[in-house]
CSV table of C-alpha atoms in Angstrom, one decimal:
chain,number,residue,atom,x,y,z
A,1,MET,CA,-51.8,-31.1,80.6
A,2,THR,CA,-50.4,-27.8,81.8
A,3,PHE,CA,-47.1,-27.5,83.7
A,4,ILE,CA,-47.2,-24.7,86.2
A,5,LYS,CA,-44.1,-23.3,88.0
A,6,PRO,CA,-44.2,-20.4,90.5
A,7,TYR,CA,-41.3,-18.0,90.2
A,8,LEU,CA,-40.3,-15.1,92.4
A,9,ILE,CA,-39.5,-12.0,90.4
A,10,ARG,CA,-36.1,-10.9,91.6
A,11,LEU,CA,-34.1,-7.7,91.2
A,12,THR,CA,-31.9,-9.4,88.6
A,13,HIS,CA,-35.0,-9.8,86.3
A,14,CYS,CA,-36.0,-6.1,86.6
A,15,ASP,CA,-35.1,-2.7,85.1
A,16,PRO,CA,-34.7,0.4,87.3
A,17,THR,CA,-38.5,0.8,87.5
A,18,GLY,CA,-38.9,-2.6,89.3
A,19,GLN,CA,-40.6,-4.2,86.3
A,20,VAL,CA,-39.3,-7.3,84.5
A,21,PHE,CA,-37.1,-6.0,81.7
A,22,TYR,CA,-38.8,-7.6,78.7
A,23,PRO,CA,-35.8,-9.5,77.3
A,24,ASN,CA,-35.6,-11.3,80.7
A,25,TYR,CA,-38.9,-12.9,80.0
A,26,PHE,CA,-37.1,-15.0,77.3
A,27,HIS,CA,-34.6,-16.2,79.9
A,28,LEU,CA,-37.5,-17.0,82.3
A,29,PHE,CA,-39.5,-18.9,79.6
A,30,ASN,CA,-36.3,-20.8,78.7
A,31,ALA,CA,-35.8,-21.8,82.3
A,32,LEU,CA,-39.4,-22.9,82.3
A,33,VAL,CA,-38.7,-25.3,79.4
A,34,GLU,CA,-35.7,-26.7,81.3
A,35,ASP,CA,-37.8,-27.2,84.4
A,36,TRP,CA,-40.5,-28.9,82.3
A,37,PHE,CA,-38.0,-31.3,81.0
A,38,TYR,CA,-36.7,-32.2,84.5
A,39,GLU,CA,-40.0,-32.1,86.4
A,40,ALA,CA,-42.9,-32.8,84.0
A,41,ILE,CA,-41.5,-35.3,81.5
A,42,GLU,CA,-38.6,-36.4,83.7
A,43,VAL,CA,-35.9,-36.1,81.1
A,44,ARG,CA,-32.4,-34.7,82.2
A,45,TYR,CA,-32.1,-31.7,80.0
A,46,ASP,CA,-28.3,-31.5,80.7
A,47,GLN,CA,-27.9,-35.1,79.3
A,48,PHE,CA,-30.1,-34.2,76.3
A,49,LEU,CA,-27.7,-31.4,75.5
A,50,MET,CA,-24.3,-32.7,76.6
A,51,GLU,CA,-24.5,-36.5,76.3
A,52,ARG,CA,-26.9,-37.0,73.5
A,53,ARG,CA,-25.5,-33.9,71.8
A,54,MET,CA,-28.9,-32.6,70.8
A,55,ALA,CA,-30.5,-29.2,71.2
A,56,LEU,CA,-33.9,-27.6,70.7
A,57,PRO,CA,-33.2,-24.1,69.2
A,58,THR,CA,-36.1,-21.8,68.6
A,59,VAL,CA,-37.1,-21.3,64.9
A,60,ARG,CA,-40.2,-19.2,65.5
A,61,LEU,CA,-41.2,-17.0,68.4
A,62,GLU,CA,-44.3,-14.9,69.1
A,63,THR,CA,-44.7,-13.0,72.4
A,64,THR,CA,-47.4,-10.8,73.7
A,65,PHE,CA,-46.8,-8.6,76.8
A,66,THR,CA,-50.1,-7.6,78.5
A,67,LYS,CA,-49.1,-6.3,81.9
A,68,PRO,CA,-45.7,-6.0,83.7
A,69,CYS,CA,-44.5,-8.3,86.4
A,70,ARG,CA,-42.9,-6.5,89.3
A,71,MET,CA,-40.0,-7.3,91.7
A,72,GLY,CA,-41.2,-9.2,94.7
A,73,GLU,CA,-44.2,-10.8,93.0
A,74,THR,CA,-44.5,-14.6,92.8
A,75,VAL,CA,-46.1,-15.3,89.5
A,76,ASP,CA,-47.1,-18.6,87.8
A,77,PHE,CA,-45.3,-19.6,84.6
A,78,TRP,CA,-47.2,-22.3,82.7
A,79,LEU,CA,-46.4,-24.4,79.7
A,80,THR,CA,-48.5,-26.6,77.3
A,81,LEU,CA,-47.6,-28.4,74.1
A,82,SER,CA,-49.8,-27.8,71.1
A,83,HIS,CA,-47.9,-30.1,68.6
A,84,VAL,CA,-45.1,-32.7,68.7
A,85,GLY,CA,-43.8,-33.5,65.2
A,86,ARG,CA,-41.0,-35.7,64.0
A,87,SER,CA,-38.4,-33.1,64.8
A,88,SER,CA,-40.3,-30.1,66.0
A,89,VAL,CA,-42.3,-29.1,69.1
A,90,ARG,CA,-44.7,-26.2,69.6
A,91,PHE,CA,-44.8,-24.7,73.1
A,92,THR,CA,-47.4,-22.3,74.4
A,93,MET,CA,-46.3,-20.6,77.5
A,94,GLY,CA,-47.5,-17.8,79.7
A,95,VAL,CA,-47.1,-16.0,83.0
A,96,GLU,CA,-50.0,-15.1,85.3
A,97,LYS,CA,-50.6,-13.5,88.6
A,98,ASP,CA,-53.9,-14.5,90.3
A,99,GLY,CA,-55.3,-15.7,87.0
A,100,GLU,CA,-54.4,-12.4,85.2
A,101,GLN,CA,-52.2,-12.9,82.1
A,102,ARG,CA,-49.0,-10.9,82.1
A,103,ALA,CA,-47.3,-12.4,79.0
A,104,ARG,CA,-47.8,-15.2,76.6
A,105,MET,CA,-45.4,-16.9,74.2
A,106,ASN,CA,-45.8,-19.3,71.3
A,107,ARG,CA,-42.5,-21.0,70.5
A,108,ILE,CA,-41.6,-23.5,67.8
A,109,ALA,CA,-38.4,-25.4,68.5
A,110,VAL,CA,-36.6,-27.9,66.2
A,111,CYS,CA,-34.5,-30.8,67.4
A,112,VAL,CA,-30.9,-30.4,66.1
A,113,ASP,CA,-27.9,-32.7,66.2
A,114,GLN,CA,-25.1,-30.6,67.7
A,115,ASN,CA,-22.5,-32.3,65.7
A,116,THR,CA,-24.0,-31.6,62.3
A,117,HIS,CA,-26.2,-28.6,63.2
A,118,LYS,CA,-29.0,-30.2,61.1
A,119,SER,CA,-32.5,-31.1,62.1
A,120,THR,CA,-32.9,-34.6,63.5
A,121,PRO,CA,-35.9,-36.6,64.8
A,122,ILE,CA,-36.7,-36.1,68.4
A,123,PRO,CA,-35.5,-39.3,70.2
A,124,ASP,CA,-38.3,-41.8,70.5
A,125,ASP,CA,-38.1,-42.0,74.3
A,126,ILE,CA,-38.4,-38.2,74.7
A,127,ARG,CA,-41.0,-37.8,71.9
A,128,GLU,CA,-43.2,-40.4,73.7
A,129,LYS,CA,-43.0,-38.5,77.0
A,130,MET,CA,-43.9,-35.3,75.2
A,131,LEU,CA,-46.9,-37.0,73.5
A,132,GLU,CA,-48.0,-38.5,76.9
A,133,PHE,CA,-47.8,-35.0,78.5
A,134,MET,CA,-50.1,-33.7,75.7
A,135,ARG,CA,-52.6,-36.5,76.3
A,136,GLU,CA,-52.9,-35.9,80.1
């Protein structure tokens, strides 16, 4: 399954030329992951972080920028999962406008216990929702 979220590119995302300043893509892709938690797999990301004391830090990141996004455009950010392991998850994400790719990201994140700062298994209830998302 693919989670798609339209975003309006705002002034705050852009450099003086009106194009998204490339580091801001990382903020936007991170917001996409949070939205995916809340909307697609229906897991409260705030509870995952603050109550369960877990996190999903990035351990590997590869990004390709193909065409700039501009202030005032509404673009589609999308997310798929390519792998869900015991403690890691691989996200493939992109941003498109009218079917034309603007950027693409491959991200590997590892579930971490915030108290020990060590890798820990993805909780079974969340892992099952991730796997279900992949199957759809």
